[in-house]
CSV table of C-alpha atoms in Angstrom, one decimal:
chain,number,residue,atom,x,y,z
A,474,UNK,CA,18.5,8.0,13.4
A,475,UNK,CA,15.1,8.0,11.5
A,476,UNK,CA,15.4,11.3,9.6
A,477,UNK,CA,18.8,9.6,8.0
A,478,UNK,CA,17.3,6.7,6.5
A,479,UNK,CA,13.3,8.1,5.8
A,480,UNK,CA,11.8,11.3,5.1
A,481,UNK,CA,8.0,12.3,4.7
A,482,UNK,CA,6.5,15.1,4.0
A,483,UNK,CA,2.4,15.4,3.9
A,484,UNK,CA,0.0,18.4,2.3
A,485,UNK,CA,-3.9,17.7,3.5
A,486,UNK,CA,-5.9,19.2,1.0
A,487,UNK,CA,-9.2,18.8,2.4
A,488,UNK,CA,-10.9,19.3,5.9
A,489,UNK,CA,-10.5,16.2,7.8
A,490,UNK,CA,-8.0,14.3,6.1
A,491,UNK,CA,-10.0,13.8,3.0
A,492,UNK,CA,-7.1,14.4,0.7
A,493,UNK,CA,-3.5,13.9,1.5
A,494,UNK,CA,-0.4,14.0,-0.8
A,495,UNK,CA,2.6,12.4,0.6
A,496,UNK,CA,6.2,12.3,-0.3
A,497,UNK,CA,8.4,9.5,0.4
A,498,UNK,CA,12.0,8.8,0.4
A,499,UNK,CA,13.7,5.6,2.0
A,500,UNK,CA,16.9,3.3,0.9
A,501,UNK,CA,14.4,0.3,1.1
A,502,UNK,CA,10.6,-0.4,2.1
A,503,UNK,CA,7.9,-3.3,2.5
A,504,UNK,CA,4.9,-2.9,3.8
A,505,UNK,CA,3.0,-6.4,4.7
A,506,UNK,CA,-0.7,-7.0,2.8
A,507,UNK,CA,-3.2,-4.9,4.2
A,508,UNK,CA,-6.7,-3.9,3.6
A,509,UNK,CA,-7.2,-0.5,2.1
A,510,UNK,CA,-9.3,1.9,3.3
A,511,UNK,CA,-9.3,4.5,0.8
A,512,UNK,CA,-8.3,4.9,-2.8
A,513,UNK,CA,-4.5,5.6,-3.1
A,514,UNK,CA,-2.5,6.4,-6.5
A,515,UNK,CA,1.2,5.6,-6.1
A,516,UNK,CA,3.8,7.1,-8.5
A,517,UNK,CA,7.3,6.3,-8.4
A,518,UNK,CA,9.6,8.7,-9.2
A,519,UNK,CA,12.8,6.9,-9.2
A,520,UNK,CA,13.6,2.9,-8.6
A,521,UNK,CA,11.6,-0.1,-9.0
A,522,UNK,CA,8.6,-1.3,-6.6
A,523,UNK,CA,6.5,-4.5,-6.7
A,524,UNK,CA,3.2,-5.1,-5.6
A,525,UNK,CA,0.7,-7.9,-4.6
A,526,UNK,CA,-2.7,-6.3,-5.2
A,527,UNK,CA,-5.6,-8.9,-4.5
A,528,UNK,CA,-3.1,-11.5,-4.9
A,529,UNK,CA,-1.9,-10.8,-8.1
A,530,UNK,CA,1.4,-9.5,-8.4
A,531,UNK,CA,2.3,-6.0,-10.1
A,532,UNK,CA,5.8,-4.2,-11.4
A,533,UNK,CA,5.8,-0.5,-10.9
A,534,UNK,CA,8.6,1.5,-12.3
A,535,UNK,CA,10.1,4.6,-12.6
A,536,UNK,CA,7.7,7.1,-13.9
A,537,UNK,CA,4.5,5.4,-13.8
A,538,UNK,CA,1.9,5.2,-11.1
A,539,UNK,CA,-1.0,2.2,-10.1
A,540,UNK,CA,-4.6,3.0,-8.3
A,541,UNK,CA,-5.0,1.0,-5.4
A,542,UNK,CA,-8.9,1.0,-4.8
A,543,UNK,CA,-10.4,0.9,-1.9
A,544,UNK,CA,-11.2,-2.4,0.0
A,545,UNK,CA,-8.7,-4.1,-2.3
A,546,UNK,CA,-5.7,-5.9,-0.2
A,547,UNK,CA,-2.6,-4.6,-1.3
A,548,UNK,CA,1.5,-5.9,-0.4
A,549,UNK,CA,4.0,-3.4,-1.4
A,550,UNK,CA,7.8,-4.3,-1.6
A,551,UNK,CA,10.7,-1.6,-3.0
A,552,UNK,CA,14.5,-2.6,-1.8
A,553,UNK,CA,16.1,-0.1,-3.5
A,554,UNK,CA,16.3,3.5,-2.9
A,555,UNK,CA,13.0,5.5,-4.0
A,556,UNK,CA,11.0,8.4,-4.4
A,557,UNK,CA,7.7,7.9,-4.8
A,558,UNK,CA,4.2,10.4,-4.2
A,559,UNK,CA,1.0,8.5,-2.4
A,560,UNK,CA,-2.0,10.3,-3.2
A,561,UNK,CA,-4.8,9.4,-0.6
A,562,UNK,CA,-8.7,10.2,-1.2
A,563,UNK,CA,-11.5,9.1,1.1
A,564,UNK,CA,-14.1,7.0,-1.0
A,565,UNK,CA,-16.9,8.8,0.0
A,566,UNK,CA,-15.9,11.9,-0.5
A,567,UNK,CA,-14.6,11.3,-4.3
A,568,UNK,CA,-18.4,9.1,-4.5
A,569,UNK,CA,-19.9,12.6,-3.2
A,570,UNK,CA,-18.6,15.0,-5.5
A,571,UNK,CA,-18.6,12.6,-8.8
A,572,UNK,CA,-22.8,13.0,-7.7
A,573,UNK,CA,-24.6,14.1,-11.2
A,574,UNK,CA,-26.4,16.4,-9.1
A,575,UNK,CA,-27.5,17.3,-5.9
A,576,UNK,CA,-30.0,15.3,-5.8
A,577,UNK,CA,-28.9,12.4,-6.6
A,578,UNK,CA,-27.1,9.0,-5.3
A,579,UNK,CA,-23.9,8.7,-5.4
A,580,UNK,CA,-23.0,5.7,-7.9
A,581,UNK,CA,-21.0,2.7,-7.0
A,582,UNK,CA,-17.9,2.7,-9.1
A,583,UNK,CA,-14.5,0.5,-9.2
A,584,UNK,CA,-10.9,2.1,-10.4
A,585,UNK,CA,-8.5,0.3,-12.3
A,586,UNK,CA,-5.6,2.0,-13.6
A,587,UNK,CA,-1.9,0.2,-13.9
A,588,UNK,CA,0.1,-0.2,-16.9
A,589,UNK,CA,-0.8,-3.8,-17.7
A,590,UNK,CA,-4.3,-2.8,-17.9
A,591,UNK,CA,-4.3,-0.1,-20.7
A,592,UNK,CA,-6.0,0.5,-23.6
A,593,UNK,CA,-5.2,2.6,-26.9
A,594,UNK,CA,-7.4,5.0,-25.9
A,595,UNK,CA,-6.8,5.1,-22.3
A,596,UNK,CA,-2.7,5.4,-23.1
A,597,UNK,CA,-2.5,9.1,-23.4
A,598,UNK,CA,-4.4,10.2,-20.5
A,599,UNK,CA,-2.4,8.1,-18.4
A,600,UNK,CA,0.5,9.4,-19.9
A,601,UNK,CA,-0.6,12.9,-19.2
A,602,UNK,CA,-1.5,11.9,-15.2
A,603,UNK,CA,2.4,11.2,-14.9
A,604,UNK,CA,3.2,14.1,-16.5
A,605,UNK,CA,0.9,15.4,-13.8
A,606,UNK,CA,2.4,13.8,-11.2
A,607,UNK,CA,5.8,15.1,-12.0
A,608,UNK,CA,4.5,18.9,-11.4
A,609,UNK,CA,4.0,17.9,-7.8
A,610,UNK,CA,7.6,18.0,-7.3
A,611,UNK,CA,9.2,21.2,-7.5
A,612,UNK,CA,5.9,22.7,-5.8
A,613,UNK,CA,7.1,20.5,-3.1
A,614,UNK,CA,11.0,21.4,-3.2
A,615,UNK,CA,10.4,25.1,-3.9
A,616,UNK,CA,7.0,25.7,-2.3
A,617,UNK,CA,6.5,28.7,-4.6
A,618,UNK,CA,4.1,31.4,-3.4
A,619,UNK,CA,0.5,29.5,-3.9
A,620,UNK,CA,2.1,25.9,-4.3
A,621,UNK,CA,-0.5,24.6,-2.2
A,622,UNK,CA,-3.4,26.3,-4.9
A,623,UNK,CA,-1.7,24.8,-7.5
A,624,UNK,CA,-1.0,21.2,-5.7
A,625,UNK,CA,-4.7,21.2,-5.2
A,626,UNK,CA,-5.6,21.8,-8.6
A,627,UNK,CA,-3.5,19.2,-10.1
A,628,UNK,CA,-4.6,16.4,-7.3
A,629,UNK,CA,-8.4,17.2,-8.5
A,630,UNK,CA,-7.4,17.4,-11.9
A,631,UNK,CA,-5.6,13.8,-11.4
A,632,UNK,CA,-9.1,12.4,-9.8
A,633,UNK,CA,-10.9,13.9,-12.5
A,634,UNK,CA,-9.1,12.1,-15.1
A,635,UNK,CA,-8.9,8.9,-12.9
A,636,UNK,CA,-12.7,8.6,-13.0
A,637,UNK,CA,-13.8,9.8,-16.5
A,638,UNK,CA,-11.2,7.5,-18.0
A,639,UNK,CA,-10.1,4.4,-15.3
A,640,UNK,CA,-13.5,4.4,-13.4
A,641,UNK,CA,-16.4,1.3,-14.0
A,642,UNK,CA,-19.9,2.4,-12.9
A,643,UNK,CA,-21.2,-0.5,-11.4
A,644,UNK,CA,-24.9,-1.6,-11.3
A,645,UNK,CA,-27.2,-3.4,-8.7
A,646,UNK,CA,-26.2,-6.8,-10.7
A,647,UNK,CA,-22.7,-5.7,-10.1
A,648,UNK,CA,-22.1,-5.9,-6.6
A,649,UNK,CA,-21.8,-8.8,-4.8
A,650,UNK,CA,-24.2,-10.3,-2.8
A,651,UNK,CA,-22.5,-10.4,0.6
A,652,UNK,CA,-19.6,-9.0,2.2
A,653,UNK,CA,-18.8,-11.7,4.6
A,654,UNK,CA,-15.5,-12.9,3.1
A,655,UNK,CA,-14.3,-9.0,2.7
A,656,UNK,CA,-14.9,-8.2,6.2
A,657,UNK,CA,-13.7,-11.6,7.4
A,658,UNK,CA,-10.3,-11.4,5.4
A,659,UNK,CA,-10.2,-7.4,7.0
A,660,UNK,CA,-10.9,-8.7,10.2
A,661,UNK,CA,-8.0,-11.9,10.0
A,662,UNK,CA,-5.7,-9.1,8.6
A,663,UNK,CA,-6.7,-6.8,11.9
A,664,UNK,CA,-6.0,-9.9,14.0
A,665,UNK,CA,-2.7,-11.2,12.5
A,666,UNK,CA,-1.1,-7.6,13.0
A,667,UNK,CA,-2.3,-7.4,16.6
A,668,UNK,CA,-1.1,-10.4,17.6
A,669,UNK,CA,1.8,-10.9,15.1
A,670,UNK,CA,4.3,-11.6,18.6
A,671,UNK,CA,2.5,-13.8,19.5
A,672,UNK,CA,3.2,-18.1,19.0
A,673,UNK,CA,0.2,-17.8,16.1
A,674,UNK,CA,-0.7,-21.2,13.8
A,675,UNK,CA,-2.7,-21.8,11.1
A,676,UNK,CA,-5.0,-23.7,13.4
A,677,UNK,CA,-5.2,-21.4,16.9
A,678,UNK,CA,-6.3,-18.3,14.4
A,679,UNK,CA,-8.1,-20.7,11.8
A,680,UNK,CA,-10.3,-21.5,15.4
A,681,UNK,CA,-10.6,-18.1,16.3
A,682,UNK,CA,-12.6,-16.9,13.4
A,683,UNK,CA,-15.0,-20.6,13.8
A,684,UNK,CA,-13.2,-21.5,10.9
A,685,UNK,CA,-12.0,-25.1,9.3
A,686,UNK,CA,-8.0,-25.6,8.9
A,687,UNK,CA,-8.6,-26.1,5.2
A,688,UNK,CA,-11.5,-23.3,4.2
A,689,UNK,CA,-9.1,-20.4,6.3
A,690,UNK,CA,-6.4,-21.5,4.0
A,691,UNK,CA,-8.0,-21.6,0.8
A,692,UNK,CA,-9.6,-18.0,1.5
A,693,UNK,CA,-6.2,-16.6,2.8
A,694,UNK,CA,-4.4,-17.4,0.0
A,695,UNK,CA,-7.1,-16.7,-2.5
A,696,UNK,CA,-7.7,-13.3,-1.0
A,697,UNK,CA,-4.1,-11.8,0.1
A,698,UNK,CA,-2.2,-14.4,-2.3
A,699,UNK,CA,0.5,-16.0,0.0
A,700,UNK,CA,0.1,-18.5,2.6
A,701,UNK,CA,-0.8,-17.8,6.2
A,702,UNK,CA,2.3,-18.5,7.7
A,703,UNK,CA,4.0,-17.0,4.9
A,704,UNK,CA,1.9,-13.6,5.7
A,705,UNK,CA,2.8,-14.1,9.5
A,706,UNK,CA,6.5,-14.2,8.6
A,707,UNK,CA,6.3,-10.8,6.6
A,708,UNK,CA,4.5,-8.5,9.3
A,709,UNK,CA,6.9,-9.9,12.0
A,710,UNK,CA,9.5,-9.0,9.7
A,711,UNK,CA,8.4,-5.4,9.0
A,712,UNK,CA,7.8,-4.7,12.6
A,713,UNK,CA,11.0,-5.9,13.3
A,714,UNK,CA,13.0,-3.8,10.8
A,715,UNK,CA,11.1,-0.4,12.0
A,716,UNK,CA,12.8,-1.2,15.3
A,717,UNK,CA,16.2,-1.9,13.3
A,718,UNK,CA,16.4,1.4,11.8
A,719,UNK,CA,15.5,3.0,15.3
A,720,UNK,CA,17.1,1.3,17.6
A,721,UNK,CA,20.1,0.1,19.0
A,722,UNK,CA,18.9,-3.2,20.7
A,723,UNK,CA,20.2,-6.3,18.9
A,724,UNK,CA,19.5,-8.4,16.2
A,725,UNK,CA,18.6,-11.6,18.4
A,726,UNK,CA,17.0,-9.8,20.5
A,727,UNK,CA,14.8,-8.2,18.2
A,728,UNK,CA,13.8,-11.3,17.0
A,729,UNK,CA,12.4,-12.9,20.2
A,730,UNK,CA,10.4,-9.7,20.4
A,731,UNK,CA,8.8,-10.0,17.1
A,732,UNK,CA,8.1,-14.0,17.3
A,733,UNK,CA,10.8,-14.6,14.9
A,734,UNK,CA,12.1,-18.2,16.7
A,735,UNK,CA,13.9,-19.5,14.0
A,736,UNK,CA,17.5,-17.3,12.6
A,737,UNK,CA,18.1,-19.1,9.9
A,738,UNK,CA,14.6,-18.4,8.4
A,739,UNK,CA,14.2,-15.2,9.0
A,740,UNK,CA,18.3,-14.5,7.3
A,741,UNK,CA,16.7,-16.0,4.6
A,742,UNK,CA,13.3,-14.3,4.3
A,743,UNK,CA,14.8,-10.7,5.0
A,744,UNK,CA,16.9,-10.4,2.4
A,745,UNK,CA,14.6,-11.5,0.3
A,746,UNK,CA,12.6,-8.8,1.3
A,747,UNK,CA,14.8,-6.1,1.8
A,748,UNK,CA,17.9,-6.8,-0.3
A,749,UNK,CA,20.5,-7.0,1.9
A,750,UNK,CA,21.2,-8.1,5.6
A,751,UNK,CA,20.2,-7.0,9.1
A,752,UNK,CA,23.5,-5.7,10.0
A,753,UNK,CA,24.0,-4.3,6.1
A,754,UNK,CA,20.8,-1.7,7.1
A,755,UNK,CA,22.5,-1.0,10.6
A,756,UNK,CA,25.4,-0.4,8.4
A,757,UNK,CA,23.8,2.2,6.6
A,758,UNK,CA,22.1,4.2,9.1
């Protein structure tokens, strides 16, 4: 049932997971805010996606891609059919060899890279990094002799181009003072997907991070930018439709296993989501 509806395909370039490529097809796809842990570029071969990126929402379309940086919280919503390549890269290691020398530190930098945010001069490298990204696909449908040389060669010919053009060196005065609301949002996120099943409000989790009612929800929505409950309606929802697609239990059922207690809501929210209804994706499968 799951290789009819999604397939993936992964090349590690690097020892230890430090560079993945990843193909992905699917008829539909959300994936609830989360906290990134490395820097990801996302190009979309066919359809169109959205994304919330540290609560500001994004288009992507057809033939362009976005850099998600690292420790940036990122929603990312597609209902139609897609194709679209992830590149992954570990923070550190791009920090490491971006080092002027051996010698030297490795310098704090941020990446921002989207359409929206492009400059005149920036325009035709990014237009060249697509064209880039488009070579990645017959390599992967062919796998010629040496594809994986080459696919190697244009992922660190992407990343070079990503930091001499889309990169901000940032300086002492540049980084913020503390990373308590970071690394409390991470840890809420962590929290909220443990526990998604379970009867959560605003107040029990607001408690269990020694938090007031109204500070949690200022900071959730600032940070993730949708409401707690909101948030809490979305995970349950995406956990529940990965059991849809694999599965034969039903629909009710699924429901009171993902904390979903009221039907008419979730109807509502799902095909918002995901285009269509329950029994539509069953259909499809």
């Amino acid at each position: 049932m799951a290789d009819a509806f999604t397939r993936i395909h992964k090349q590690f370039l690097a020892q230890n997971e430090l560079i993945s490529v990843e193909f992905l097809t699917d008829r539909g796809s959300y994936h609830a805010a989360q906290f990134s842990k490395r820097l990801e570029m996302i190009y979309l071969l066919n359809g169109n996606a959205g994304l919330i990126l540290d609560g500001t929402e994004m288009k992507l379309i057809q033939g362009e891609f976005v850099v998600v940086d690292a420790r940036r919280i990122c929603e990312f919503q597609c209902k139609e059919s897609f194709m679209q390549i992830r590149i992954s890269v570990d923070r550190s290691f791009l920090a490491e060899k971006l080092r002027a020398n051996a010698g030297a530190k490795p310098s704090a930098r941020m990446y921002v890279c989207s359409r929206e945010d492009l400059t005149r001069e920036q325009l035709p490298v990014f237009l060249k990094m697509c064209d880039l990204f488009k070579e990645l696909v017959p390599l992967y449908i062919n796998e010629p002799e040496g594809y994986r040389l080459r696919t190697e060669s244009i992922v660190l010919e992407l990343l070079y181009l990503l930091a001499g053009h889309f990169s901000i060196p940032l300086v002492k005065e540049d980084l913020p003072e503390g990373e308590a609301e970071p690394l409390r949002i991470q840890e809420i996120l962590a929290y909220i997907e443990a526990h998604y099943a379970e009867p959560l409000t605003l107040e029990t989790v607001s408690a269990e991070f020694g938090l007031s009612r109204e500070y949690f929800s200022r900071l959730f929505h600032k940070s993730v930018g949708i409401t707690f409950l909101q948030h809490l309606n979305r995970v349950r929802i995406a956990h529940l439709y990965d059991d849809l697609v694999h599965t034969d239990d039903g629909i009710m059922n699924l429901c009171e296993r993902h904390g979903l207690t009221n039907y008419k809501l979730f109807s509502r929210l799902f095909k918002e989501i995901y285009g269509c209804t329950p029994r539509e994706i069953r259909r499809r499968i």
